[in-house]
PDB file of C-alpha atoms in Angstrom:
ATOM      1  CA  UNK A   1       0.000   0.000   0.000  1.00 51.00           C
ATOM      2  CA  UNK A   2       1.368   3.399  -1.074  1.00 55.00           C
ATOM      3  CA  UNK A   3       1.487   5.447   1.683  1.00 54.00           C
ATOM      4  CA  UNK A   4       3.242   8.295   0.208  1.00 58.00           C
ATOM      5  CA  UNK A   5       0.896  11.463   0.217  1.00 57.00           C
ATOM      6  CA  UNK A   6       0.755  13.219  -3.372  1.00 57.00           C
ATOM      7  CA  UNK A   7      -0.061  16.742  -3.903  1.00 59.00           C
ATOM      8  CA  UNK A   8      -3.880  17.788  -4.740  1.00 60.00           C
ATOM      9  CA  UNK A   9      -4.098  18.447  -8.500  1.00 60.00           C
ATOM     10  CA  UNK A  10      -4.575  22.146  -9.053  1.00 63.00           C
ATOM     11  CA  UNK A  11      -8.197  23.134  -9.758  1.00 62.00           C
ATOM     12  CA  UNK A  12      -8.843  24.008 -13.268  1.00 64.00           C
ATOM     13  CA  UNK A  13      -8.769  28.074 -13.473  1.00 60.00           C
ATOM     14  CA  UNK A  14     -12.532  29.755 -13.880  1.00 61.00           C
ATOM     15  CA  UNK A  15     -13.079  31.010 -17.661  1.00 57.00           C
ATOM     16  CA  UNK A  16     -13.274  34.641 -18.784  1.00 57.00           C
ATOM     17  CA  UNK A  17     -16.195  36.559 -18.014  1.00 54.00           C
ATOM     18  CA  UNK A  18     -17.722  37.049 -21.490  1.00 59.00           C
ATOM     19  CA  UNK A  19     -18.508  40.858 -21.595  1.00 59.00           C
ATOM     20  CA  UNK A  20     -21.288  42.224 -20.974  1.00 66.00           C
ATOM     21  CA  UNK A  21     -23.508  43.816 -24.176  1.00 69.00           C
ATOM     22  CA  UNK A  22     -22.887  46.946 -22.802  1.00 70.00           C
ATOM     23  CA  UNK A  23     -19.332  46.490 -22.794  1.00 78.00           C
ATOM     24  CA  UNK A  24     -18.530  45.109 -26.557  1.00 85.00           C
ATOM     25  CA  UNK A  25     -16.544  47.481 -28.621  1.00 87.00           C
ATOM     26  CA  UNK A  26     -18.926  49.703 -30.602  1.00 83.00           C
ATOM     27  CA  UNK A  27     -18.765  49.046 -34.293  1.00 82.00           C
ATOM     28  CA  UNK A  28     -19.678  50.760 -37.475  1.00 76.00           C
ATOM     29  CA  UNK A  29     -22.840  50.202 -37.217  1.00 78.00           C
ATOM     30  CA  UNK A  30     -23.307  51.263 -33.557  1.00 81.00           C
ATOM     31  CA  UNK A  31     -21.972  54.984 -33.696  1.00 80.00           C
ATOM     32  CA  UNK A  32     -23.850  55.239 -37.448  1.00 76.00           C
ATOM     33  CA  UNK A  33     -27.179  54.150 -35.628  1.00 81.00           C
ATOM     34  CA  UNK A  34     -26.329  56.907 -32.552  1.00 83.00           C
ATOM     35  CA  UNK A  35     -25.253  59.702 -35.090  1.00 79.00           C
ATOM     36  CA  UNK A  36     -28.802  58.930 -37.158  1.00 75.00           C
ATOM     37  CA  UNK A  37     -30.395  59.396 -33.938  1.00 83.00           C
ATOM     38  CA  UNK A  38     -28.360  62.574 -32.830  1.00 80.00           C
ATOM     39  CA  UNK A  39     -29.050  64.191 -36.235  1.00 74.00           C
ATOM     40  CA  UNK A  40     -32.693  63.917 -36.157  1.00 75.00           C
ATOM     41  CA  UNK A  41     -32.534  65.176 -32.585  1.00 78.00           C
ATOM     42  CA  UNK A  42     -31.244  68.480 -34.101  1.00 74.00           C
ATOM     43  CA  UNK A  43     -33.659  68.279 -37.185  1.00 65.00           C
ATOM     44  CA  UNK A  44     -36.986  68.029 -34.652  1.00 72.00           C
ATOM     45  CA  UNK A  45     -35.344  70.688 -32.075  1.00 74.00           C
ATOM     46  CA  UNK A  46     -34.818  68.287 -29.567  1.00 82.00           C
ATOM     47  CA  UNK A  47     -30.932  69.002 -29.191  1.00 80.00           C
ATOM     48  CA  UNK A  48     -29.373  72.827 -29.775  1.00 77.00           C
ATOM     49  CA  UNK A  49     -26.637  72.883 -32.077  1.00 69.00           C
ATOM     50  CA  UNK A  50     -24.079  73.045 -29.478  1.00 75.00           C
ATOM     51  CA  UNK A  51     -25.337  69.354 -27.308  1.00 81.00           C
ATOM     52  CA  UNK A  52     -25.280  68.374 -30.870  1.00 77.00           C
ATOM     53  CA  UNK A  53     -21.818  69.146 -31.103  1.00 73.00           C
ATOM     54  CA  UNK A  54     -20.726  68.116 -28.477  1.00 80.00           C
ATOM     55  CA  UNK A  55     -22.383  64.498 -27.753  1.00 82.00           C
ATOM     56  CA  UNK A  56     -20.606  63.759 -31.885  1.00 79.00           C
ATOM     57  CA  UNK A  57     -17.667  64.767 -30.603  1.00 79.00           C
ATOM     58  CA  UNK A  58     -18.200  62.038 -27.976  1.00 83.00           C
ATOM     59  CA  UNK A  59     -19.932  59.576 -30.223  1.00 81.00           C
ATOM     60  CA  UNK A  60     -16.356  59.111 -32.055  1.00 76.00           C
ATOM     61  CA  UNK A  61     -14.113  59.047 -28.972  1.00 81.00           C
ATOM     62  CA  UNK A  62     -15.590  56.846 -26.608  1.00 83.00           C
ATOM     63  CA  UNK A  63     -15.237  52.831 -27.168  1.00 85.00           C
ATOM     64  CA  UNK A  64     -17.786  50.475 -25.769  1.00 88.00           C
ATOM     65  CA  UNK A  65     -21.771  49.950 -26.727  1.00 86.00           C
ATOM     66  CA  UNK A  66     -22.891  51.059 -23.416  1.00 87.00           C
ATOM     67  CA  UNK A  67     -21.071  54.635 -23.693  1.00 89.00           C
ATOM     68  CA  UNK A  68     -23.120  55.388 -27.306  1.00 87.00           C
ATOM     69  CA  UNK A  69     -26.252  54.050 -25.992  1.00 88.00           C
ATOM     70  CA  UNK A  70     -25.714  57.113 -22.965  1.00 88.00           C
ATOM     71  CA  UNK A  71     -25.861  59.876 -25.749  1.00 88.00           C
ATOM     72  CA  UNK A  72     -28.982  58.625 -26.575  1.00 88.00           C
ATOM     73  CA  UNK A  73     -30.737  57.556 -23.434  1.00 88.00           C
ATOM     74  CA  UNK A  74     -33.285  60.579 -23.221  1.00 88.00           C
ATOM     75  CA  UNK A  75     -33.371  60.647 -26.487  1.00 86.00           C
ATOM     76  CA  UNK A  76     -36.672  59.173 -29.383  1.00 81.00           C
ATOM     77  CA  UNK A  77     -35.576  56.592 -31.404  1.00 70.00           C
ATOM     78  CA  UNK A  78     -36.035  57.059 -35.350  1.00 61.00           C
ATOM     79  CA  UNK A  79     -39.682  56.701 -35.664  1.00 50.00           C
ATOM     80  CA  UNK A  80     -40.256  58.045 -32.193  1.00 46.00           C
ATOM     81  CA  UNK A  81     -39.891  54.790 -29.957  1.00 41.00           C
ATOM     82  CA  UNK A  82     -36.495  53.666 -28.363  1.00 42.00           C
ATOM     83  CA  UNK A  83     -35.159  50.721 -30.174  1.00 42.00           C
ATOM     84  CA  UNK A  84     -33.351  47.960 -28.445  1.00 41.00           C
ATOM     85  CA  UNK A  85     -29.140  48.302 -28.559  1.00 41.00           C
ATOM     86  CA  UNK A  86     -27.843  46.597 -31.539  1.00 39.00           C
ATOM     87  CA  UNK A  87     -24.886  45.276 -29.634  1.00 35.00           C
ATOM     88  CA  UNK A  88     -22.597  44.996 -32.485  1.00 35.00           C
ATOM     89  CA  UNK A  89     -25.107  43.526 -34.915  1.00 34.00           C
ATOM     90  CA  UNK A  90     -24.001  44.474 -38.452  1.00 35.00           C
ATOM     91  CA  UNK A  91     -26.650  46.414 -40.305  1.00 35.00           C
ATOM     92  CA  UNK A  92     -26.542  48.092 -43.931  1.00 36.00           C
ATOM     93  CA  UNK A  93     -26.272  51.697 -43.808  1.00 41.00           C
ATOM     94  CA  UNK A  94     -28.257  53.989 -45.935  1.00 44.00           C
ATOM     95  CA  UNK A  95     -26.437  54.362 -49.147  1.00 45.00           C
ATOM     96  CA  UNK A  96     -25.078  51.147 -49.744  1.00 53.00           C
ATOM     97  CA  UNK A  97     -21.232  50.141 -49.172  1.00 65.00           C
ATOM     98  CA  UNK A  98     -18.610  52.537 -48.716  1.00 76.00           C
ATOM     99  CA  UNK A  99     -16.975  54.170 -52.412  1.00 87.00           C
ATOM    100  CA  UNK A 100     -13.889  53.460 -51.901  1.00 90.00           C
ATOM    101  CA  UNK A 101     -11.787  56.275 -54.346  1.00 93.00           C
ATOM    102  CA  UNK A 102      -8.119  55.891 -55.528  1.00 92.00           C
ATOM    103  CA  UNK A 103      -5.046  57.415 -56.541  1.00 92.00           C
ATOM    104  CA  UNK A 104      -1.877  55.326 -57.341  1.00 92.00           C
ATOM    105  CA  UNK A 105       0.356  57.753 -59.687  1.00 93.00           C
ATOM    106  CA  UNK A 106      -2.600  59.640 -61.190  1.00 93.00           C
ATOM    107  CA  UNK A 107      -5.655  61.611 -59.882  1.00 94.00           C
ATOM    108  CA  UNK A 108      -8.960  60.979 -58.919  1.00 94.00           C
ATOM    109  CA  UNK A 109     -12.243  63.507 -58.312  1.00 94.00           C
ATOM    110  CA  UNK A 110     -15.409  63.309 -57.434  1.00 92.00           C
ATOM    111  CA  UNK A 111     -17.602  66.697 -57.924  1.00 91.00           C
ATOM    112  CA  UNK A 112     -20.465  67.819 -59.252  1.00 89.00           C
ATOM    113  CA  UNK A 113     -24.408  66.419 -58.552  1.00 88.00           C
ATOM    114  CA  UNK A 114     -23.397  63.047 -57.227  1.00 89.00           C
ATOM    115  CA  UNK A 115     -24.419  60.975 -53.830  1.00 89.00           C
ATOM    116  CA  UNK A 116     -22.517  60.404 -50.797  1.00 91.00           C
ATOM    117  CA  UNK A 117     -22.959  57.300 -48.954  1.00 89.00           C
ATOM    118  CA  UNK A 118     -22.444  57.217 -45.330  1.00 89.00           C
ATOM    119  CA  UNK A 119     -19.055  56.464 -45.609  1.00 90.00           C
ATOM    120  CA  UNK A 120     -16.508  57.107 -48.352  1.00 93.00           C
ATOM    121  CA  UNK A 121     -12.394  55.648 -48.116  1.00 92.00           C
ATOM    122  CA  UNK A 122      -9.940  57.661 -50.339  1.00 93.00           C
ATOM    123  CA  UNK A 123      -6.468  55.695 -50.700  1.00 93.00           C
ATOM    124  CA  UNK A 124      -4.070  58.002 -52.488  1.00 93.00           C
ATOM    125  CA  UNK A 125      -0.335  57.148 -52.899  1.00 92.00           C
ATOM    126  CA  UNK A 126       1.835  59.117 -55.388  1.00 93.00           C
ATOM    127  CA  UNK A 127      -1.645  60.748 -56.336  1.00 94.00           C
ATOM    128  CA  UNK A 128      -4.301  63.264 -56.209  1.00 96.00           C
ATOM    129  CA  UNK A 129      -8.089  63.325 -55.158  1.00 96.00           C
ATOM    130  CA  UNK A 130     -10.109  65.779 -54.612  1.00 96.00           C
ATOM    131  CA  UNK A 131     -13.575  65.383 -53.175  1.00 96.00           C
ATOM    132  CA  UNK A 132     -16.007  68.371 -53.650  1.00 94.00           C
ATOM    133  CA  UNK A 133     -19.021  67.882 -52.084  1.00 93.00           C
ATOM    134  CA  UNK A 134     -19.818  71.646 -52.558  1.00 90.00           C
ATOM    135  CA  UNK A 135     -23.034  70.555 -55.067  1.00 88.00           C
ATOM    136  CA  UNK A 136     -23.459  67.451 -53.332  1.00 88.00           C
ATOM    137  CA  UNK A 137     -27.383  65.490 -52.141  1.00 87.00           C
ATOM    138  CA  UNK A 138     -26.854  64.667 -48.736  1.00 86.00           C
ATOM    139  CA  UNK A 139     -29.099  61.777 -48.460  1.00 83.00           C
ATOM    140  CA  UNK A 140     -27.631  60.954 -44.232  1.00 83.00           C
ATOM    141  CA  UNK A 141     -26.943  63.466 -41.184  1.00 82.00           C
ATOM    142  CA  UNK A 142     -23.415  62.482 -41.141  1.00 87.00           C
ATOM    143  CA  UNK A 143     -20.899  61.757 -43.363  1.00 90.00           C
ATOM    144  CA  UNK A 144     -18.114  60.680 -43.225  1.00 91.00           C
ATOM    145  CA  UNK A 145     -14.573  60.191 -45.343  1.00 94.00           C
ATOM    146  CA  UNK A 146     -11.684  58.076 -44.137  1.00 91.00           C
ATOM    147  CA  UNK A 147      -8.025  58.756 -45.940  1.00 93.00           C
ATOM    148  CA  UNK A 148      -5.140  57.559 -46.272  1.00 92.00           C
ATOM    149  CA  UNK A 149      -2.093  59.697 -48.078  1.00 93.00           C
ATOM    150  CA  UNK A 150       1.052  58.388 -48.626  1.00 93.00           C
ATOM    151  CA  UNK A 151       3.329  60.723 -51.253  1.00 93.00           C
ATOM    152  CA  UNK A 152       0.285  62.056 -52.229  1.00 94.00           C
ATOM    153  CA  UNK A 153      -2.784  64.751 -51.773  1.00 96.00           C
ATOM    154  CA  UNK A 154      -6.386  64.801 -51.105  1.00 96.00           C
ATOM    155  CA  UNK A 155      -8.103  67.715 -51.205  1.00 96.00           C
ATOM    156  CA  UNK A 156     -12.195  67.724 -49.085  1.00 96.00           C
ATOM    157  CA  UNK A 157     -14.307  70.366 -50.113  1.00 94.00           C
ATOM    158  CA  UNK A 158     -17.880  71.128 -48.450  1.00 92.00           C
ATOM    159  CA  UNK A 159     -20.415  73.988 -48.916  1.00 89.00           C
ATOM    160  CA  UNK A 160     -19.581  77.246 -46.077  1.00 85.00           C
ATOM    161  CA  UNK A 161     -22.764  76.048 -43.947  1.00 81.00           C
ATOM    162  CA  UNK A 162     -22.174  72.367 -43.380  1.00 85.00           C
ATOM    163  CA  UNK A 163     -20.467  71.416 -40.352  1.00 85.00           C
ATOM    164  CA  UNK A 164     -16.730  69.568 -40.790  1.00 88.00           C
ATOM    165  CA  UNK A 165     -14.844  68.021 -38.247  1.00 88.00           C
ATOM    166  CA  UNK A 166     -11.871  66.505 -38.558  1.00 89.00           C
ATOM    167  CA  UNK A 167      -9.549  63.628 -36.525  1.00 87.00           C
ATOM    168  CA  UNK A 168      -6.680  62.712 -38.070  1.00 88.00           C
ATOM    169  CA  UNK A 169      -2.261  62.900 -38.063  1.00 87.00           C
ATOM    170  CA  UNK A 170       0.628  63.178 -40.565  1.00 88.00           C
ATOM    171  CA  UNK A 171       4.103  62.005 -40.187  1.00 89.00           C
ATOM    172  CA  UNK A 172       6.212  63.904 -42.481  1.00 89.00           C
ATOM    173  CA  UNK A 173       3.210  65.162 -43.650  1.00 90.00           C
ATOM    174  CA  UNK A 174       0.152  67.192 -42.807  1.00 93.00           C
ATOM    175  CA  UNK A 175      -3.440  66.676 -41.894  1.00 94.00           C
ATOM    176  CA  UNK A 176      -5.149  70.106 -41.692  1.00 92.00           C
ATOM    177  CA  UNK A 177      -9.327  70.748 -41.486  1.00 91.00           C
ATOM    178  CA  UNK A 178      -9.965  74.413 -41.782  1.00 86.00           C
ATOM    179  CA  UNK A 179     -13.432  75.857 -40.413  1.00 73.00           C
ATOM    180  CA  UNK A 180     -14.104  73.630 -37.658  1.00 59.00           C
ATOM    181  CA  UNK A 181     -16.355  75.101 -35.171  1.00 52.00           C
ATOM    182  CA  UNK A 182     -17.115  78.204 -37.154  1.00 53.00           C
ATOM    183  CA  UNK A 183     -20.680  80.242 -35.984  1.00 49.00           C
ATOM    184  CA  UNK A 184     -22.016  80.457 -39.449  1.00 54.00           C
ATOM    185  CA  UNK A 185     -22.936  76.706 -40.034  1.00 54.00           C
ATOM    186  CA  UNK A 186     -26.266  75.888 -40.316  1.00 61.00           C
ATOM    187  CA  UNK A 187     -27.428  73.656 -37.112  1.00 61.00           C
ATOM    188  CA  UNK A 188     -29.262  71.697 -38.973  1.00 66.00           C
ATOM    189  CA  UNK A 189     -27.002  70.892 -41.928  1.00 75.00           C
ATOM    190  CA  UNK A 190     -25.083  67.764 -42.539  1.00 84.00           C
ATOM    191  CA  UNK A 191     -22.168  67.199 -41.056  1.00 87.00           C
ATOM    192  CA  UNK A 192     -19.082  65.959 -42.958  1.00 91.00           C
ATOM    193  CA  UNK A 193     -16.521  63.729 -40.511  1.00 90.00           C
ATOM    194  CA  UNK A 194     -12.604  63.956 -42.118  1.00 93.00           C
ATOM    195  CA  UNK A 195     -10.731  60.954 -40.609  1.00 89.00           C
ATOM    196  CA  UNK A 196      -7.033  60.828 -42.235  1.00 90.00           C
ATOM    197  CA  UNK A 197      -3.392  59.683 -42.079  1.00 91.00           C
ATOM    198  CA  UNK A 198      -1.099  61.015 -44.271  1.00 92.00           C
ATOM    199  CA  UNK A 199       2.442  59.615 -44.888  1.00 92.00           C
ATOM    200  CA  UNK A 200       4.926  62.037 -46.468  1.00 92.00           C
ATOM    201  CA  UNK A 201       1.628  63.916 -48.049  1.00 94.00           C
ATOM    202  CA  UNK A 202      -0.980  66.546 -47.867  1.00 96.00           C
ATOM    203  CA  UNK A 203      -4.973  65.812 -46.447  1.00 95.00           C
ATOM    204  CA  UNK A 204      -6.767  69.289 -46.466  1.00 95.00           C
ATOM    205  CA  UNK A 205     -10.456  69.548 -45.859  1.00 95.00           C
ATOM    206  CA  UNK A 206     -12.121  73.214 -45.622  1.00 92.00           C
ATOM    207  CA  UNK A 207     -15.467  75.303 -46.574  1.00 90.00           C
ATOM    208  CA  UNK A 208     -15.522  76.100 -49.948  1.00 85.00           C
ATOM    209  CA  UNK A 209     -16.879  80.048 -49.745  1.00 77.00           C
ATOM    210  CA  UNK A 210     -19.943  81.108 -51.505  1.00 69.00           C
ATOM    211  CA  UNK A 211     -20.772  77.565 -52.280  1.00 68.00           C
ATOM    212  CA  UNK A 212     -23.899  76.946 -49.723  1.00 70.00           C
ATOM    213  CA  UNK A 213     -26.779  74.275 -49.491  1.00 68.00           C
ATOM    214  CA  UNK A 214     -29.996  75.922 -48.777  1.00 61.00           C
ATOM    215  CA  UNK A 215     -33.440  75.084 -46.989  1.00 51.00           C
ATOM    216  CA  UNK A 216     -31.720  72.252 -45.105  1.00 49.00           C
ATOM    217  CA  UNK A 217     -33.825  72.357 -42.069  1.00 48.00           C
ATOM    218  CA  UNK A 218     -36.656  72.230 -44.415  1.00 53.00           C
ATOM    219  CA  UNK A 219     -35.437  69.306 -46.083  1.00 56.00           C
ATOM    220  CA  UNK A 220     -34.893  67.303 -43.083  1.00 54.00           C
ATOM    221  CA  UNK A 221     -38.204  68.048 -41.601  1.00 57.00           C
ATOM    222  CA  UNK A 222     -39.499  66.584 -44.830  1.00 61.00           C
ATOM    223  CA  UNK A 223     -37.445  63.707 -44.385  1.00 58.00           C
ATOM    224  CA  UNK A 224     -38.223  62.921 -41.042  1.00 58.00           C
ATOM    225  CA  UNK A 225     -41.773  63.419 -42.004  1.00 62.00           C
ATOM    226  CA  UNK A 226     -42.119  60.948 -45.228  1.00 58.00           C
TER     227      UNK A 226
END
C-alpha cells in the first residue's frame, strides 16, 4: 500500500467573463445608428446645435456599446420609440457600401451632382483626389470620409454652412481641417466627418466660400416626415 501522500491536482482556473452587451466594442454600425439618432434630434429641435456638437464629438471618442447608448438615453428613437441596442449587430447603412476612391500615380475627383454614402475611403499614394461635395445630395446626417495619403494629396471640399470636423495625423506630412467650429454653419445641416493619415503627403479639408446648401432644415423636416 502506497502510503506516500501526493499533492492535490490544481483546480482548473474559472473562464473569462464574457462581456457584458454593454461592454462590446462599438462598431460601425453602432456609432452610425447613434449619429442617425443625434441628427434627427437636431432636425426636430430636440438638441441645440451646441449638445449636438458636443455628444458627436463624444460619439467618435468613446469605445464600448454602453457609452453610445448614454448619448442617446433621453433621447426618441427614429420613428419616435427607443429601439433595443444593436450590440454589435451588423446592419446596412443607408447608401449602400462605402466608395472606396483611388489614386496610385494619377488623380482621382469626385464633384459635381453626385451621392454620398455614409461612408466614403480615399487611398491616395503618389496621387491626387479631390472630393467636392460643394453641389453634393446629402441623403444621411453624417458623413463621413476616411483617408489615407502616402506621397500624395487629397483635397475635401464642403459647402460654407455644413459642419466639418476633422480627426486625423501626418508624419512627415500634414493633416489640416480648416473651419471647424465656425458660428455660421447651419445647425441643422449635414455634417461631414474627415478621418485621415497622411504619410509624407498633404490631407486638407475646408469650406468652400460662396458655395452653400440651402433650406436644409426644411429638407430634413421633410425627411423625417415621409
Amino acid at each position: 500500500m502506497d502510503l506516500e501522500k501526493h499533492p492535490a491536482a490544481p483546480a482548473p482556473a474559472p473562464a473569462p467573463a464574457s462581456p457584458g452587451p454593454a461592454e462590446l466594442r462599438a462598431s460601425d454600425a453602432d456609432r452610425d445608428r447613434i449619429a442617425q439618432i443625434l441628427g434627427d434630434a437636431l432636425a426636430e429641435g430636440r438638441l441645440t446645435a451646441e449638445e449636438h456638437s458636443d455628444r458627436l464629438d463624444t460619439l467618435y471618442a468613446v469605445k464600448t456599446v454602453g457609452e453610445l447608448e448614454v448619448l442617446v438615453r433621453d433621447l426618441p428613437a427614429p420613428g419616435g420609440v427607443h429601439a433595443p441596442p444593436s450590440y454589435g449587430t451588423p446592419s446596412t447603412a443607408p447608401g449602400g457600401p462605402a466608395e472606396t476612391i483611388v489614386a496610385v500615380c494619377s488623380s482621382s475627383a469626385r464633384k459635381g451632382r453626385w451621392r454620398p454614402g455614409p461612408h466614403t475611403r480615399a487611398v491616395s499614394v503618389m496621387g491626387d483626389i479631390t472630393i467636392d461635395l460643394t453641389e453634393a445630395v446629402f441623403e444621411q446626417q453624417v458623413t463621413e470620409i476616411n483617408v489615407t495619403c502616402v506621397l500624395g494629396n487629397v483635397e475635401v471640399l464642403v459647402p460654407e454652412n455644413v459642419t466639418l470636423r476633422g480627426y486625423g495625423s501626418g508624419v512627415l506630412g500634414n493633416f489640416e481641417v480648416r473651419g471647424e467650429g465656425r458660428g455660421e454653419t447651419d445647425p441643422q445641416a449635414p455634417v461631414v466627418i474627415v478621418r485621415g493619415f497622411a504619410l509624407l503627403g498633404n490631407i486638407e479639408a475646408r469650406p468652400k466660400l460662396g458655395a452653400r446648401l440651402v433650406d436644409l432644415a426644411r429638407k430634413l423636416r421633410e425627411r423625417l416626415e415621409g
